[in-house]
Amino acid sequence: MKKTRNLESYVEWFNRLSYLTASEIVKYPKKKQRVRIIEYWIETARECFNIGNFNSLMAIIAGLNLAPISRLKKTWSKVQSAKFSVLEHQMDPTSNFNSYRSTLKAAMWRSEGATEERERIIIPFFSLFVKDLYFLNEGCSNRLPNNHINFEKCSQLAKQVMEFNEWKKVTCPFEQMPNVIAYLQTSSVLNENTLSMASFECEPPENTEEKGRYKTVKAETKQQLLHQLQEQQHQHQP
């Protein structure tokens, strides 16, 4: 458990930021407000890209692409989304994330020749980084057909881990803002069903599939509330 806790923390943070992005959007009943919040998150994602924080960039993109957000067609029709399209292209998963890998290489070149700490920052898309290590380790034999040690595999693994360790050593040059940190860590985040319900309240279901989804989510939410009430009553019984 201890060995994987740091990995789990990365995954938890990624998921939290994705759902926080989505939760903040559906909080607002007015379309104009939702448009403003979506554009704010797009600008935040763009700044993540500019400083080399690819993990948070991908988390925000994932949040904006969650079904309860992507279905808000009336809202998205008013969004200046050209910048978002560029960011999506940079993190496009097709061809084994080829665009992202090219961007990461460029960021590494920039980091190696940088004179300022800001330009040295690289925070990779962590899930893909771990996936690459896993497949390199599992997909390549430790021994060659002649039974010699596969030094190429060892070299590739060592290279990627050493690069990651170098990225970790970079001192963050930005001033910490306690109010922003508190917001990111403690703001309430909606779960999948609650997020869907809030989305349908923002823009009602339009087709048969959405109407079916709305009916299912509404029933599940009602059941969850009933279960919570029963538990509370049970706890207060003498």
PDB file of C-alpha atoms in Angstrom:
ATOM      1  CA  MET A   1       0.000   0.000   0.000  1.00  0.00           C
ATOM      2  CA  LYS A   2       2.794   2.414   0.944  1.00  0.00           C
ATOM      3  CA  LYS A   3       4.561   1.744  -2.341  1.00  0.00           C
ATOM      4  CA  THR A   4       1.572   2.893  -4.411  1.00  0.00           C
ATOM      5  CA  ARG A   5       0.302   5.749  -2.224  1.00  0.00           C
ATOM      6  CA  ASN A   6       2.134   8.438  -4.219  1.00  0.00           C
ATOM      7  CA  LEU A   7       0.723   7.027  -7.460  1.00  0.00           C
ATOM      8  CA  GLU A   8      -2.763   7.001  -5.976  1.00  0.00           C
ATOM      9  CA  SER A   9      -2.344  10.622  -4.891  1.00  0.00           C
ATOM     10  CA  TYR A  10      -1.587  11.642  -8.476  1.00  0.00           C
ATOM     11  CA  VAL A  11      -4.681   9.805  -9.722  1.00  0.00           C
ATOM     12  CA  GLU A  12      -6.867  11.288  -6.968  1.00  0.00           C
ATOM     13  CA  TRP A  13      -5.637  14.812  -7.748  1.00  0.00           C
ATOM     14  CA  PHE A  14      -6.242  14.348 -11.486  1.00  0.00           C
ATOM     15  CA  ASN A  15      -9.804  13.104 -10.884  1.00  0.00           C
ATOM     16  CA  ARG A  16     -10.527  15.835  -8.346  1.00  0.00           C
ATOM     17  CA  LEU A  17      -9.391  18.599 -10.705  1.00  0.00           C
ATOM     18  CA  SER A  18     -11.439  17.112 -13.566  1.00  0.00           C
ATOM     19  CA  TYR A  19     -14.617  16.941 -11.498  1.00  0.00           C
ATOM     20  CA  LEU A  20     -13.963  20.329  -9.884  1.00  0.00           C
ATOM     21  CA  THR A  21     -13.759  21.854 -13.368  1.00  0.00           C
ATOM     22  CA  ALA A  22     -17.107  20.316 -14.285  1.00  0.00           C
ATOM     23  CA  SER A  23     -18.742  21.059 -10.910  1.00  0.00           C
ATOM     24  CA  GLU A  24     -17.916  24.766 -11.112  1.00  0.00           C
ATOM     25  CA  ILE A  25     -19.596  25.041 -14.511  1.00  0.00           C
ATOM     26  CA  VAL A  26     -22.966  23.503 -13.598  1.00  0.00           C
ATOM     27  CA  LYS A  27     -23.223  25.554 -10.394  1.00  0.00           C
ATOM     28  CA  TYR A  28     -24.538  28.453 -12.421  1.00  0.00           C
ATOM     29  CA  PRO A  29     -28.134  28.479 -13.695  1.00  0.00           C
ATOM     30  CA  LYS A  30     -27.523  31.250 -16.238  1.00  0.00           C
ATOM     31  CA  LYS A  31     -25.924  30.383 -19.567  1.00  0.00           C
ATOM     32  CA  LYS A  32     -23.848  33.578 -19.596  1.00  0.00           C
ATOM     33  CA  GLN A  33     -22.255  32.610 -16.286  1.00  0.00           C
ATOM     34  CA  ARG A  34     -21.474  29.079 -17.482  1.00  0.00           C
ATOM     35  CA  VAL A  35     -19.837  30.462 -20.622  1.00  0.00           C
ATOM     36  CA  ARG A  36     -17.638  32.710 -18.490  1.00  0.00           C
ATOM     37  CA  ILE A  37     -16.577  29.806 -16.250  1.00  0.00           C
ATOM     38  CA  ILE A  38     -15.814  27.515 -19.215  1.00  0.00           C
ATOM     39  CA  GLU A  39     -13.658  30.226 -20.795  1.00  0.00           C
ATOM     40  CA  TYR A  40     -11.911  30.745 -17.455  1.00  0.00           C
ATOM     41  CA  TRP A  41     -10.995  27.041 -17.293  1.00  0.00           C
ATOM     42  CA  ILE A  42      -9.804  27.137 -20.904  1.00  0.00           C
ATOM     43  CA  GLU A  43      -7.492  30.048 -20.028  1.00  0.00           C
ATOM     44  CA  THR A  44      -6.280  28.136 -16.965  1.00  0.00           C
ATOM     45  CA  ALA A  45      -5.565  25.089 -19.134  1.00  0.00           C
ATOM     46  CA  ARG A  46      -3.723  27.304 -21.624  1.00  0.00           C
ATOM     47  CA  GLU A  47      -1.509  28.674 -18.865  1.00  0.00           C
ATOM     48  CA  CYS A  48      -0.822  25.112 -17.670  1.00  0.00           C
ATOM     49  CA  PHE A  49       0.338  24.325 -21.201  1.00  0.00           C
ATOM     50  CA  ASN A  50       2.542  27.427 -21.345  1.00  0.00           C
ATOM     51  CA  ILE A  51       4.401  26.582 -18.131  1.00  0.00           C
ATOM     52  CA  GLY A  52       4.701  22.849 -18.888  1.00  0.00           C
ATOM     53  CA  ASN A  53       2.103  21.511 -16.438  1.00  0.00           C
ATOM     54  CA  PHE A  54       0.705  18.851 -18.756  1.00  0.00           C
ATOM     55  CA  ASN A  55      -0.916  16.802 -15.989  1.00  0.00           C
ATOM     56  CA  SER A  56      -3.249  19.590 -14.838  1.00  0.00           C
ATOM     57  CA  LEU A  57      -3.807  20.569 -18.471  1.00  0.00           C
ATOM     58  CA  MET A  58      -5.082  17.077 -19.256  1.00  0.00           C
ATOM     59  CA  ALA A  59      -7.228  17.014 -16.096  1.00  0.00           C
ATOM     60  CA  ILE A  60      -8.987  20.244 -17.101  1.00  0.00           C
ATOM     61  CA  ILE A  61      -9.500  19.003 -20.672  1.00  0.00           C
ATOM     62  CA  ALA A  62     -10.961  15.773 -19.258  1.00  0.00           C
ATOM     63  CA  GLY A  63     -13.309  17.789 -17.037  1.00  0.00           C
ATOM     64  CA  LEU A  64     -14.544  19.892 -19.942  1.00  0.00           C
ATOM     65  CA  ASN A  65     -15.130  16.705 -21.941  1.00  0.00           C
ATOM     66  CA  LEU A  66     -17.176  14.924 -19.278  1.00  0.00           C
ATOM     67  CA  ALA A  67     -20.601  14.050 -20.695  1.00  0.00           C
ATOM     68  CA  PRO A  68     -22.562  16.388 -18.349  1.00  0.00           C
ATOM     69  CA  ILE A  69     -20.471  19.312 -19.651  1.00  0.00           C
ATOM     70  CA  SER A  70     -19.996  18.408 -23.312  1.00  0.00           C
ATOM     71  CA  ARG A  71     -23.781  17.986 -23.726  1.00  0.00           C
ATOM     72  CA  LEU A  72     -24.436  21.660 -22.855  1.00  0.00           C
ATOM     73  CA  LYS A  73     -24.765  22.634 -26.527  1.00  0.00           C
ATOM     74  CA  LYS A  74     -26.467  25.998 -25.942  1.00  0.00           C
ATOM     75  CA  THR A  75     -23.721  26.972 -23.538  1.00  0.00           C
ATOM     76  CA  TRP A  76     -20.861  25.817 -25.765  1.00  0.00           C
ATOM     77  CA  SER A  77     -22.357  27.672 -28.758  1.00  0.00           C
ATOM     78  CA  LYS A  78     -21.453  30.938 -27.002  1.00  0.00           C
ATOM     79  CA  VAL A  79     -17.955  29.877 -25.928  1.00  0.00           C
ATOM     80  CA  GLN A  80     -14.894  31.206 -27.758  1.00  0.00           C
ATOM     81  CA  SER A  81     -13.559  27.688 -28.141  1.00  0.00           C
ATOM     82  CA  ALA A  82     -10.722  28.087 -30.671  1.00  0.00           C
ATOM     83  CA  LYS A  83      -8.091  28.020 -27.910  1.00  0.00           C
ATOM     84  CA  PHE A  84      -9.679  24.896 -26.451  1.00  0.00           C
ATOM     85  CA  SER A  85      -9.515  23.137 -29.820  1.00  0.00           C
ATOM     86  CA  VAL A  86      -5.774  23.870 -29.993  1.00  0.00           C
ATOM     87  CA  LEU A  87      -5.238  22.431 -26.508  1.00  0.00           C
ATOM     88  CA  GLU A  88      -7.296  19.343 -27.340  1.00  0.00           C
ATOM     89  CA  HIS A  89      -5.143  18.810 -30.425  1.00  0.00           C
ATOM     90  CA  GLN A  90      -1.967  19.021 -28.330  1.00  0.00           C
ATOM     91  CA  MET A  91      -3.271  16.325 -25.967  1.00  0.00           C
ATOM     92  CA  ASP A  92      -5.029  14.231 -28.633  1.00  0.00           C
ATOM     93  CA  PRO A  93      -4.746  10.540 -27.625  1.00  0.00           C
ATOM     94  CA  THR A  94      -4.668   9.271 -31.220  1.00  0.00           C
ATOM     95  CA  SER A  95      -1.450   7.730 -32.543  1.00  0.00           C
ATOM     96  CA  ASN A  96      -0.388   6.976 -28.967  1.00  0.00           C
ATOM     97  CA  PHE A  97      -0.475  10.662 -27.953  1.00  0.00           C
ATOM     98  CA  ASN A  98       1.906  11.617 -30.753  1.00  0.00           C
ATOM     99  CA  SER A  99       1.159  15.370 -30.540  1.00  0.00           C
ATOM    100  CA  TYR A 100       1.674  15.420 -26.785  1.00  0.00           C
ATOM    101  CA  ARG A 101       4.910  13.440 -27.029  1.00  0.00           C
ATOM    102  CA  SER A 102       6.270  15.963 -29.549  1.00  0.00           C
ATOM    103  CA  THR A 103       5.249  18.826 -27.268  1.00  0.00           C
ATOM    104  CA  LEU A 104       6.866  17.114 -24.279  1.00  0.00           C
ATOM    105  CA  LYS A 105      10.140  16.741 -26.198  1.00  0.00           C
ATOM    106  CA  ALA A 106      10.059  20.456 -27.039  1.00  0.00           C
ATOM    107  CA  ALA A 107       9.440  21.268 -23.370  1.00  0.00           C
ATOM    108  CA  MET A 108      12.408  19.093 -22.390  1.00  0.00           C
ATOM    109  CA  TRP A 109      14.678  20.942 -24.834  1.00  0.00           C
ATOM    110  CA  ARG A 110      13.446  24.251 -23.424  1.00  0.00           C
ATOM    111  CA  SER A 111      14.027  23.034 -19.874  1.00  0.00           C
ATOM    112  CA  GLU A 112      17.583  21.879 -20.589  1.00  0.00           C
ATOM    113  CA  GLY A 113      18.623  25.275 -21.938  1.00  0.00           C
ATOM    114  CA  ALA A 114      16.590  27.399 -19.529  1.00  0.00           C
ATOM    115  CA  THR A 115      18.122  30.092 -17.345  1.00  0.00           C
ATOM    116  CA  GLU A 116      14.937  30.770 -15.352  1.00  0.00           C
ATOM    117  CA  GLU A 117      13.171  28.275 -13.083  1.00  0.00           C
ATOM    118  CA  ARG A 118       9.829  29.042 -14.746  1.00  0.00           C
ATOM    119  CA  GLU A 119      11.144  27.694 -18.055  1.00  0.00           C
ATOM    120  CA  ARG A 120      12.470  24.504 -16.453  1.00  0.00           C
ATOM    121  CA  ILE A 121       9.087  23.260 -15.207  1.00  0.00           C
ATOM    122  CA  ILE A 122       7.874  19.948 -16.637  1.00  0.00           C
ATOM    123  CA  ILE A 123       4.956  18.093 -15.075  1.00  0.00           C
ATOM    124  CA  PRO A 124       4.143  15.221 -17.446  1.00  0.00           C
ATOM    125  CA  PHE A 125       0.732  13.688 -18.041  1.00  0.00           C
ATOM    126  CA  PHE A 126       1.314  11.269 -15.215  1.00  0.00           C
ATOM    127  CA  SER A 127      -1.031   8.430 -16.182  1.00  0.00           C
ATOM    128  CA  LEU A 128       0.663   8.122 -19.573  1.00  0.00           C
ATOM    129  CA  PHE A 129       4.111   8.313 -17.975  1.00  0.00           C
ATOM    130  CA  VAL A 130       3.254   5.391 -15.668  1.00  0.00           C
ATOM    131  CA  LYS A 131       1.653   3.478 -18.549  1.00  0.00           C
ATOM    132  CA  ASP A 132       4.826   3.872 -20.630  1.00  0.00           C
ATOM    133  CA  LEU A 133       6.977   2.562 -17.779  1.00  0.00           C
ATOM    134  CA  TYR A 134       4.622  -0.360 -17.220  1.00  0.00           C
ATOM    135  CA  PHE A 135       4.610  -1.473 -20.857  1.00  0.00           C
ATOM    136  CA  LEU A 136       8.352  -0.991 -21.176  1.00  0.00           C
ATOM    137  CA  ASN A 137       8.872  -3.192 -18.132  1.00  0.00           C
ATOM    138  CA  GLU A 138       6.246  -5.816 -18.968  1.00  0.00           C
ATOM    139  CA  GLY A 139       6.558  -5.760 -22.752  1.00  0.00           C
ATOM    140  CA  CYS A 140      10.307  -6.237 -22.958  1.00  0.00           C
ATOM    141  CA  SER A 141      12.080  -9.328 -21.709  1.00  0.00           C
ATOM    142  CA  ASN A 142      14.795  -8.971 -19.081  1.00  0.00           C
ATOM    143  CA  ARG A 143      16.879 -11.402 -21.135  1.00  0.00           C
ATOM    144  CA  LEU A 144      17.761 -11.448 -24.809  1.00  0.00           C
ATOM    145  CA  PRO A 145      17.340 -14.658 -26.899  1.00  0.00           C
ATOM    146  CA  ASN A 146      21.008 -15.455 -26.201  1.00  0.00           C
ATOM    147  CA  ASN A 147      20.240 -15.191 -22.447  1.00  0.00           C
ATOM    148  CA  HIS A 148      22.274 -12.005 -22.062  1.00  0.00           C
ATOM    149  CA  ILE A 149      20.814  -9.217 -19.921  1.00  0.00           C
ATOM    150  CA  ASN A 150      18.657  -6.807 -21.922  1.00  0.00           C
ATOM    151  CA  PHE A 151      20.680  -3.681 -21.176  1.00  0.00           C
ATOM    152  CA  GLU A 152      18.653  -1.628 -23.671  1.00  0.00           C
ATOM    153  CA  LYS A 153      15.530  -2.164 -21.564  1.00  0.00           C
ATOM    154  CA  CYS A 154      17.423  -1.239 -18.388  1.00  0.00           C
ATOM    155  CA  SER A 155      18.796   1.855 -20.095  1.00  0.00           C
ATOM    156  CA  GLN A 156      15.358   3.020 -21.278  1.00  0.00           C
ATOM    157  CA  LEU A 157      13.794   2.503 -17.849  1.00  0.00           C
ATOM    158  CA  ALA A 158      16.655   4.313 -16.130  1.00  0.00           C
ATOM    159  CA  LYS A 159      16.492   7.189 -18.627  1.00  0.00           C
ATOM    160  CA  GLN A 160      12.786   7.820 -18.040  1.00  0.00           C
ATOM    161  CA  VAL A 161      13.045   7.578 -14.254  1.00  0.00           C
ATOM    162  CA  MET A 162      16.088   9.889 -14.198  1.00  0.00           C
ATOM    163  CA  GLU A 163      14.254  12.454 -16.337  1.00  0.00           C
ATOM    164  CA  PHE A 164      11.307  12.344 -13.956  1.00  0.00           C
ATOM    165  CA  ASN A 165      13.596  12.785 -10.941  1.00  0.00           C
ATOM    166  CA  GLU A 166      15.205  15.810 -12.605  1.00  0.00           C
ATOM    167  CA  TRP A 167      11.775  17.359 -13.187  1.00  0.00           C
ATOM    168  CA  LYS A 168      10.944  16.837  -9.503  1.00  0.00           C
ATOM    169  CA  LYS A 169      14.041  18.794  -8.456  1.00  0.00           C
ATOM    170  CA  VAL A 170      12.902  22.003 -10.141  1.00  0.00           C
ATOM    171  CA  THR A 171      11.963  24.664  -7.606  1.00  0.00           C
ATOM    172  CA  CYS A 172       8.527  26.124  -8.250  1.00  0.00           C
ATOM    173  CA  PRO A 173       9.093  29.870  -8.816  1.00  0.00           C
ATOM    174  CA  PHE A 174       5.496  30.896  -8.252  1.00  0.00           C
ATOM    175  CA  GLU A 175       4.271  32.431  -5.021  1.00  0.00           C
ATOM    176  CA  GLN A 176       1.897  30.158  -3.134  1.00  0.00           C
ATOM    177  CA  MET A 177      -1.574  31.608  -2.613  1.00  0.00           C
ATOM    178  CA  PRO A 178      -3.238  29.969   0.423  1.00  0.00           C
ATOM    179  CA  ASN A 179      -6.750  30.928  -0.702  1.00  0.00           C
ATOM    180  CA  VAL A 180      -6.254  29.274  -4.108  1.00  0.00           C
ATOM    181  CA  ILE A 181      -4.736  26.148  -2.543  1.00  0.00           C
ATOM    182  CA  ALA A 182      -7.636  25.935  -0.071  1.00  0.00           C
ATOM    183  CA  TYR A 183     -10.127  26.319  -2.917  1.00  0.00           C
ATOM    184  CA  LEU A 184      -8.534  23.528  -4.953  1.00  0.00           C
ATOM    185  CA  GLN A 185      -8.268  21.172  -1.988  1.00  0.00           C
ATOM    186  CA  THR A 186     -11.551  21.777  -0.166  1.00  0.00           C
ATOM    187  CA  SER A 187     -14.175  22.958  -2.675  1.00  0.00           C
ATOM    188  CA  SER A 188     -17.102  20.583  -2.940  1.00  0.00           C
ATOM    189  CA  VAL A 189     -17.013  18.323  -5.988  1.00  0.00           C
ATOM    190  CA  LEU A 190     -20.137  16.730  -7.433  1.00  0.00           C
ATOM    191  CA  ASN A 191     -20.234  13.002  -8.080  1.00  0.00           C
ATOM    192  CA  GLU A 192     -21.259  11.590 -11.445  1.00  0.00           C
ATOM    193  CA  ASN A 193     -25.000  11.392 -10.774  1.00  0.00           C
ATOM    194  CA  THR A 194     -25.228  14.793  -9.078  1.00  0.00           C
ATOM    195  CA  LEU A 195     -23.218  16.306 -11.898  1.00  0.00           C
ATOM    196  CA  SER A 196     -25.614  14.816 -14.454  1.00  0.00           C
ATOM    197  CA  MET A 197     -28.666  16.124 -12.584  1.00  0.00           C
ATOM    198  CA  ALA A 198     -27.153  19.609 -12.370  1.00  0.00           C
ATOM    199  CA  SER A 199     -26.387  19.482 -16.090  1.00  0.00           C
ATOM    200  CA  PHE A 200     -29.990  18.577 -16.951  1.00  0.00           C
ATOM    201  CA  GLU A 201     -31.185  21.451 -14.760  1.00  0.00           C
ATOM    202  CA  CYS A 202     -28.945  23.809 -16.755  1.00  0.00           C
ATOM    203  CA  GLU A 203     -30.167  22.478 -20.106  1.00  0.00           C
ATOM    204  CA  PRO A 204     -33.056  19.958 -20.201  1.00  0.00           C
ATOM    205  CA  PRO A 205     -32.587  16.603 -21.982  1.00  0.00           C
ATOM    206  CA  GLU A 206     -33.112  16.946 -25.730  1.00  0.00           C
ATOM    207  CA  ASN A 207     -33.246  13.425 -27.151  1.00  0.00           C
ATOM    208  CA  THR A 208     -34.407   9.938 -26.214  1.00  0.00           C
ATOM    209  CA  GLU A 209     -31.002   8.891 -24.916  1.00  0.00           C
ATOM    210  CA  GLU A 210     -30.694  11.948 -22.665  1.00  0.00           C
ATOM    211  CA  LYS A 211     -34.263  11.583 -21.419  1.00  0.00           C
ATOM    212  CA  GLY A 212     -33.537   7.973 -20.499  1.00  0.00           C
ATOM    213  CA  ARG A 213     -30.340   9.001 -18.734  1.00  0.00           C
ATOM    214  CA  TYR A 214     -32.199  11.743 -16.850  1.00  0.00           C
ATOM    215  CA  LYS A 215     -34.867   9.294 -15.695  1.00  0.00           C
ATOM    216  CA  THR A 216     -32.249   6.795 -14.488  1.00  0.00           C
ATOM    217  CA  VAL A 217     -30.144   9.389 -12.673  1.00  0.00           C
ATOM    218  CA  LYS A 218     -33.198  10.932 -11.040  1.00  0.00           C
ATOM    219  CA  ALA A 219     -34.301   7.535  -9.697  1.00  0.00           C
ATOM    220  CA  GLU A 220     -30.787   6.685  -8.458  1.00  0.00           C
ATOM    221  CA  THR A 221     -30.416  10.079  -6.767  1.00  0.00           C
ATOM    222  CA  LYS A 222     -33.775   9.667  -5.052  1.00  0.00           C
ATOM    223  CA  GLN A 223     -32.749   6.204  -3.848  1.00  0.00           C
ATOM    224  CA  GLN A 224     -29.441   7.533  -2.498  1.00  0.00           C
ATOM    225  CA  LEU A 225     -31.190  10.305  -0.579  1.00  0.00           C
ATOM    226  CA  LEU A 226     -33.663   7.824   0.880  1.00  0.00           C
ATOM    227  CA  HIS A 227     -30.798   5.567   1.963  1.00  0.00           C
ATOM    228  CA  GLN A 228     -29.016   8.494   3.624  1.00  0.00           C
ATOM    229  CA  LEU A 229     -32.164   9.487   5.518  1.00  0.00           C
ATOM    230  CA  GLN A 230     -32.644   5.923   6.746  1.00  0.00           C
ATOM    231  CA  GLU A 231     -29.041   5.805   7.971  1.00  0.00           C
ATOM    232  CA  GLN A 232     -29.455   9.111   9.815  1.00  0.00           C
ATOM    233  CA  GLN A 233     -32.633   7.876  11.493  1.00  0.00           C
ATOM    234  CA  HIS A 234     -30.873   4.659  12.487  1.00  0.00           C
ATOM    235  CA  GLN A 235     -27.984   6.608  14.036  1.00  0.00           C
ATOM    236  CA  HIS A 236     -30.349   8.719  16.150  1.00  0.00           C
ATOM    237  CA  GLN A 237     -32.293   5.775  17.520  1.00  0.00           C
ATOM    238  CA  PRO A 238     -31.667   5.140  21.253  1.00  0.00           C
TER     239      PRO A 238
END
